[in-house]
Short mmCIF file of C-alpha atoms in Angstrom, two decimals:
data_model
loop_
_atom_site.label_atom_id
_atom_site.label_comp_id
_atom_site.label_asym_id
_atom_site.label_seq_id
_atom_site.Cartn_x
_atom_site.Cartn_y
_atom_site.Cartn_z
CA MET A 1 21.33 14.65 -94.77
CA ALA A 2 24.30 13.15 -93.02
CA ALA A 3 23.65 15.35 -89.92
CA VAL A 4 20.03 14.13 -89.66
CA ALA A 5 21.10 10.50 -89.88
CA SER A 6 23.73 11.03 -87.24
CA ARG A 7 21.12 12.62 -84.89
CA MET A 8 18.73 9.71 -85.32
CA LEU A 9 21.43 7.21 -84.53
CA GLY A 10 22.24 9.14 -81.32
CA LEU A 11 18.60 9.10 -80.14
CA ARG A 12 18.30 5.40 -80.81
CA ALA A 13 21.47 4.68 -78.84
CA ALA A 14 20.15 6.75 -75.91
CA GLY A 15 16.87 4.75 -75.90
CA LEU A 16 18.69 1.46 -75.87
CA LEU A 17 20.85 2.65 -72.97
CA ARG A 18 17.77 3.70 -70.96
CA ALA A 19 16.10 0.32 -71.51
CA ALA A 20 19.23 -1.45 -70.33
CA CYS A 21 19.31 0.61 -67.16
CA VAL A 22 15.68 -0.15 -66.39
CA GLY A 23 16.28 -3.87 -66.89
CA ARG A 24 19.23 -3.83 -64.55
CA ALA A 25 17.22 -1.98 -61.85
CA GLY A 26 14.40 -4.50 -62.11
CA ALA A 27 16.83 -7.35 -61.76
CA SER A 28 18.39 -5.69 -58.70
CA ARG A 29 14.97 -5.22 -57.09
CA SER A 30 14.05 -8.82 -57.76
CA VAL A 31 17.26 -10.01 -56.17
CA LEU A 32 16.71 -7.86 -53.07
CA GLY A 33 13.20 -9.22 -52.52
CA VAL A 34 11.45 -6.08 -53.90
CA THR A 35 8.34 -6.45 -56.02
CA SER A 36 7.73 -3.91 -58.76
CA ARG A 37 4.77 -3.83 -61.07
CA PRO A 38 3.79 -1.21 -63.60
CA GLY A 39 1.67 1.46 -61.97
CA VAL A 40 2.06 0.02 -58.44
CA ALA A 41 4.41 1.45 -55.84
CA TRP A 42 6.89 -1.15 -54.72
CA MET A 43 7.06 -2.30 -51.07
CA PRO A 44 9.83 -4.19 -49.32
CA SER A 45 9.03 -7.78 -48.39
CA ARG A 46 8.32 -8.65 -44.66
CA CYS A 47 9.45 -12.23 -44.84
CA GLY A 48 12.77 -11.47 -43.18
CA SER A 49 11.30 -9.43 -40.23
CA SER A 50 8.55 -12.01 -39.49
CA ALA A 51 11.11 -14.76 -39.27
CA ALA A 52 13.11 -12.69 -36.76
CA GLU A 53 10.07 -11.89 -34.56
CA ALA A 54 8.88 -15.50 -34.24
CA PRO A 55 11.67 -16.72 -31.87
CA ALA A 56 11.22 -13.65 -29.65
CA THR A 57 7.46 -14.26 -29.28
CA LYS A 58 8.03 -17.91 -28.50
CA ALA A 59 10.56 -17.00 -25.80
CA ASP A 60 8.11 -14.53 -24.19
CA ASP A 61 5.40 -17.19 -24.06
CA SER A 62 7.79 -19.60 -22.40
CA VAL A 63 8.68 -17.09 -19.67
CA LEU A 64 5.00 -16.29 -19.03
CA GLN A 65 4.20 -20.00 -18.85
CA TRP A 66 6.64 -20.65 -16.00
CA LEU A 67 5.74 -17.43 -14.16
CA LEU A 68 2.06 -18.40 -14.06
CA LEU A 69 3.01 -21.84 -12.77
CA LEU A 70 4.19 -20.14 -9.56
CA ILE A 71 0.55 -19.47 -8.59
CA PRO A 72 -0.55 -23.10 -8.05
CA VAL A 73 2.86 -24.02 -6.60
CA THR A 74 2.64 -21.20 -4.03
CA ALA A 75 -0.97 -22.07 -3.16
CA PHE A 76 0.03 -25.70 -2.58
CA GLY A 77 2.86 -24.62 -0.30
CA LEU A 78 0.57 -22.37 1.76
CA GLY A 79 -2.01 -25.14 2.08
CA THR A 80 0.64 -27.55 3.35
CA TRP A 81 1.85 -24.93 5.83
CA GLN A 82 -1.72 -24.54 7.16
CA VAL A 83 -1.89 -28.32 7.69
CA GLN A 84 1.12 -28.05 10.01
CA ARG A 85 -0.37 -24.99 11.74
CA ARG A 86 -3.60 -26.89 12.41
CA LYS A 87 -1.69 -29.75 14.03
CA TRP A 88 0.13 -27.25 16.24
CA LYS A 89 -3.13 -25.48 17.23
CA LEU A 90 -4.93 -28.73 18.08
CA LYS A 91 -2.00 -29.76 20.26
CA LEU A 92 -2.04 -26.39 22.01
CA ILE A 93 -5.79 -26.59 22.67
CA ALA A 94 -5.39 -30.08 24.12
CA GLU A 95 -2.59 -28.87 26.41
CA LEU A 96 -4.67 -25.93 27.65
CA GLU A 97 -7.70 -28.10 28.36
CA SER A 98 -5.58 -30.64 30.24
CA ARG A 99 -3.92 -27.83 32.21
CA VAL A 100 -7.29 -26.38 33.27
CA MET A 101 -8.45 -29.81 34.44
CA ALA A 102 -5.27 -30.45 36.46
CA GLU A 103 -5.24 -30.59 40.24
CA PRO A 104 -4.76 -27.15 41.86
CA ILE A 105 -1.39 -26.34 43.37
CA PRO A 106 -0.50 -23.72 46.01
CA LEU A 107 0.07 -20.26 44.55
CA PRO A 108 3.86 -19.83 44.13
CA ALA A 109 5.46 -17.18 46.31
CA ASP A 110 7.65 -16.04 43.40
CA PRO A 111 5.57 -14.14 40.77
CA VAL A 112 8.14 -15.04 38.10
CA GLU A 113 7.01 -18.68 38.28
CA LEU A 114 3.51 -17.64 37.23
CA LYS A 115 4.67 -16.84 33.69
CA ASN A 116 4.69 -20.58 32.93
CA LEU A 117 1.48 -21.35 34.82
CA GLU A 118 -1.22 -19.58 32.84
CA TYR A 119 -4.51 -21.54 32.93
CA ARG A 120 -3.13 -23.67 35.76
CA PRO A 121 -5.45 -23.98 38.81
CA VAL A 122 -3.98 -22.69 42.08
CA LYS A 123 -5.35 -22.46 45.60
CA VAL A 124 -5.04 -19.56 48.05
CA LYS A 125 -6.32 -18.69 51.53
CA GLY A 126 -7.31 -15.23 52.70
CA HIS A 127 -10.05 -12.61 52.56
CA PHE A 128 -11.51 -10.08 50.08
CA ASP A 129 -11.31 -6.29 50.19
CA HIS A 130 -14.64 -5.34 48.61
CA SER A 131 -13.97 -1.62 48.91
CA LYS A 132 -11.62 -1.70 45.90
CA GLU A 133 -13.63 -3.63 43.30
CA LEU A 134 -12.76 -3.23 39.62
CA TYR A 135 -15.09 -3.92 36.70
CA ILE A 136 -14.06 -5.38 33.34
CA MET A 137 -16.87 -4.59 30.92
CA PRO A 138 -18.79 -5.18 28.79
CA ARG A 139 -18.71 -8.96 29.13
CA THR A 140 -21.09 -11.85 28.45
CA MET A 141 -21.37 -14.80 30.77
CA VAL A 142 -19.49 -18.04 30.24
CA ASP A 143 -21.57 -21.06 31.17
CA PRO A 144 -19.37 -23.00 33.63
CA ALA A 145 -21.45 -26.15 33.07
CA ARG A 146 -20.37 -26.37 29.45
CA GLU A 147 -17.17 -28.10 28.39
CA ALA A 148 -13.97 -26.01 28.35
CA GLY A 149 -15.72 -22.86 29.53
CA ARG A 150 -17.43 -22.11 26.25
CA ILE A 151 -19.61 -19.04 25.97
CA SER A 152 -23.28 -19.69 26.66
CA SER A 153 -26.11 -18.73 24.35
CA SER A 154 -27.06 -15.85 26.67
CA THR A 155 -26.37 -12.42 25.21
CA GLU A 156 -26.98 -10.49 28.45
CA SER A 157 -24.27 -7.90 28.95
CA GLY A 158 -22.58 -7.28 32.24
CA ALA A 159 -19.19 -7.12 33.90
CA PHE A 160 -16.52 -9.21 35.58
CA VAL A 161 -16.00 -8.19 39.21
CA VAL A 162 -12.29 -8.07 40.12
CA THR A 163 -11.61 -7.83 43.86
CA PRO A 164 -8.32 -7.61 45.80
CA PHE A 165 -7.71 -10.76 47.87
CA HIS A 166 -5.19 -10.75 50.73
CA CYS A 167 -3.41 -14.11 50.99
CA THR A 168 -2.73 -14.67 54.67
CA ASP A 169 -0.34 -17.57 54.10
CA LEU A 170 1.82 -15.64 51.60
CA GLY A 171 1.42 -12.14 53.00
CA VAL A 172 0.58 -10.67 49.56
CA THR A 173 -2.55 -9.20 47.96
CA ILE A 174 -3.59 -10.50 44.57
CA LEU A 175 -6.45 -9.74 42.16
CA VAL A 176 -9.32 -12.22 41.83
CA ASN A 177 -11.94 -12.21 39.09
CA ARG A 178 -14.90 -13.31 41.18
CA GLY A 179 -17.07 -13.77 38.09
CA PHE A 180 -19.93 -12.33 36.06
CA VAL A 181 -22.72 -10.01 37.19
CA PRO A 182 -25.41 -8.52 34.90
CA ARG A 183 -25.28 -4.80 34.26
CA LYS A 184 -28.03 -4.08 36.77
CA LYS A 185 -25.94 -5.79 39.47
CA VAL A 186 -22.64 -4.01 38.87
CA ASN A 187 -23.24 -1.69 41.81
CA PRO A 188 -22.15 -3.67 44.91
CA GLU A 189 -25.03 -2.23 46.93
CA THR A 190 -27.42 -4.33 44.80
CA ARG A 191 -25.71 -7.59 45.84
CA GLN A 192 -24.78 -7.18 49.48
CA THR A 193 -25.59 -10.80 50.26
CA GLY A 194 -22.86 -11.87 47.84
CA GLN A 195 -20.10 -9.79 49.45
CA VAL A 196 -18.54 -12.61 51.46
CA GLU A 197 -16.53 -11.67 54.55
CA GLY A 198 -13.92 -13.45 56.59
CA GLU A 199 -11.15 -15.86 55.72
CA MET A 200 -11.83 -18.45 53.09
CA ASP A 201 -10.13 -20.99 50.82
CA LEU A 202 -10.29 -20.14 47.14
CA THR A 203 -9.32 -21.95 43.96
CA GLY A 204 -8.76 -20.16 40.67
CA VAL A 205 -6.97 -20.23 37.32
CA VAL A 206 -3.85 -18.15 36.76
CA ARG A 207 -4.20 -15.44 34.12
CA LEU A 208 -1.48 -13.19 32.73
CA THR A 209 -1.71 -9.61 31.56
CA GLU A 210 -3.04 -8.88 28.09
CA THR A 211 -2.44 -6.11 25.57
CA ARG A 212 -5.17 -3.97 24.08
CA LYS A 213 -6.52 -5.45 20.87
CA PRO A 214 -7.50 -3.35 17.85
CA PHE A 215 -10.80 -1.49 18.22
CA VAL A 216 -10.89 -2.19 21.99
CA PRO A 217 -11.26 1.08 23.97
CA GLU A 218 -8.58 2.24 26.36
CA ASN A 219 -9.02 1.45 30.04
CA ASN A 220 -10.42 4.27 32.16
CA PRO A 221 -9.19 3.83 35.76
CA GLU A 222 -10.74 7.15 36.84
CA ARG A 223 -14.24 5.86 36.03
CA ASN A 224 -13.34 2.28 37.03
CA HIS A 225 -14.09 1.01 33.51
CA TRP A 226 -11.67 -1.68 32.36
CA HIS A 227 -11.89 -3.21 28.90
CA TYR A 228 -8.90 -5.53 29.03
CA ARG A 229 -6.67 -7.10 31.70
CA ASP A 230 -3.81 -4.67 32.40
CA LEU A 231 -2.27 -6.14 35.53
CA GLU A 232 0.23 -3.35 36.18
CA ALA A 233 -2.42 -0.62 36.01
CA MET A 234 -4.90 -2.65 38.07
CA ALA A 235 -2.24 -3.30 40.70
CA ARG A 236 -1.40 0.42 40.96
CA THR A 237 -5.08 1.31 41.34
CA THR A 238 -5.79 -1.21 44.12
CA GLY A 239 -2.38 -1.45 45.79
CA ALA A 240 -2.23 -5.18 45.04
CA ASP A 241 0.51 -7.24 43.39
CA PRO A 242 0.23 -7.85 39.62
CA VAL A 243 -1.05 -11.40 40.15
CA PHE A 244 -4.45 -12.36 38.72
CA ILE A 245 -6.61 -15.47 38.98
CA ASP A 246 -10.11 -16.36 37.75
CA ALA A 247 -12.10 -17.86 40.63
CA ASP A 248 -13.69 -21.21 39.79
CA PHE A 249 -17.43 -21.90 39.81
CA LYS A 250 -17.30 -23.36 43.34
CA SER A 251 -16.57 -19.88 44.68
CA THR A 252 -20.03 -18.70 43.62
CA VAL A 253 -22.32 -17.67 46.49
CA PRO A 254 -26.02 -16.72 46.36
CA GLY A 255 -26.39 -13.13 45.25
CA GLY A 256 -22.74 -12.84 44.24
CA PRO A 257 -20.82 -12.99 40.97
CA ILE A 258 -20.94 -16.25 38.99
CA GLY A 259 -17.48 -17.79 39.01
CA GLY A 260 -15.82 -20.02 36.44
CA GLN A 261 -15.54 -17.32 33.78
CA THR A 262 -12.32 -18.55 32.18
CA ARG A 263 -12.35 -18.70 28.40
CA VAL A 264 -9.89 -21.35 27.29
CA THR A 265 -11.01 -21.83 23.70
CA LEU A 266 -8.63 -20.74 20.93
CA ARG A 267 -9.54 -19.78 17.41
CA ASN A 268 -8.93 -22.68 15.05
CA GLU A 269 -9.81 -21.68 11.50
CA HIS A 270 -6.93 -23.51 9.83
CA MET A 271 -9.22 -26.05 8.14
CA GLN A 272 -10.89 -23.21 6.23
CA TYR A 273 -7.48 -21.95 5.14
CA ILE A 274 -6.45 -25.45 4.05
CA ILE A 275 -9.55 -25.82 1.87
CA THR A 276 -9.05 -22.33 0.41
CA TRP A 277 -5.39 -22.76 -0.55
CA TYR A 278 -5.70 -26.31 -1.89
CA GLY A 279 -8.82 -25.30 -3.83
CA LEU A 280 -6.96 -22.38 -5.38
CA CYS A 281 -4.08 -24.70 -6.25
CA ALA A 282 -6.40 -27.15 -8.00
CA ALA A 283 -8.25 -24.45 -9.96
CA THR A 284 -5.13 -22.62 -11.15
CA SER A 285 -3.39 -25.91 -12.01
CA TYR A 286 -6.31 -26.89 -14.24
CA LEU A 287 -6.31 -23.50 -16.01
CA TRP A 288 -2.53 -23.64 -16.51
CA PHE A 289 -2.70 -27.17 -17.95
CA LYS A 290 -5.54 -26.24 -20.27
CA LYS A 291 -3.75 -23.16 -21.60
CA PHE A 292 -0.18 -24.36 -21.95
CA LEU A 293 -0.08 -28.16 -22.12
CA HIS A 294 -3.38 -29.22 -23.63
CA ARG A 295 -2.75 -27.26 -26.82
CA MET A 296 0.86 -28.49 -27.31
CA PRO A 297 1.23 -30.71 -30.41
CA ALA A 298 2.29 -34.31 -29.89
CA VAL A 299 5.94 -35.01 -30.55
#
């Protein structure tokens, strides 16, 4: 009887000890932010991690905000740069037009001086050597009657006839672009009346050599097909000096090439670029303001 009582007291003490342990564990979980309910698996609370992630997200948004602001700022800078470029181009066009309209001067004896005289009218005296004509083609005619030598509305294709001209006063032979002939008149036998002979006075505009542009074919001296003005190669082919002038319209004779084929216009598309860049600046500035500033709470 005493043994049974002693065993019952031991079991009761063990139960009380187990209950105490469970109570302490629950208290520990509560303190650590752990929720525990009967029959539900406990999960750690996310309050601490969310609080840590919030500053990082805010910092990332701030960096993105200022990076995107570079787009309108850059567009504004490029638009302003195009404004300055347009001023420079208009000034250059005005200088070229005034140079073309200047009084002709004698052709300098030193070819080095010609580097600073492009588009400047010069006058020479001598005679042509029609046996060594060169042809720059295909070309369309420039209407000499229009202002600044602008291209006419005619789309007829032809060639510029380049002929060696011996300057009797300087003792040198230069190259003269006599002007435009239609394709059917490229052969000199079809325009014999225009092959002027004898000594004559000639006025023309100084032109310098040019490099081949993209998509322009290579010159073919063997076939006498020239696509761009390569003065060194033309001089070797004809035995002339690398000096080139465009004859003016007054040099035109019946049946011969039409002179005055100097193109002095320059591309001036800077206004389009100005509108494009400033428009992009305005659009991206509006989007940036709407996304980042419009939604900010008032302080």
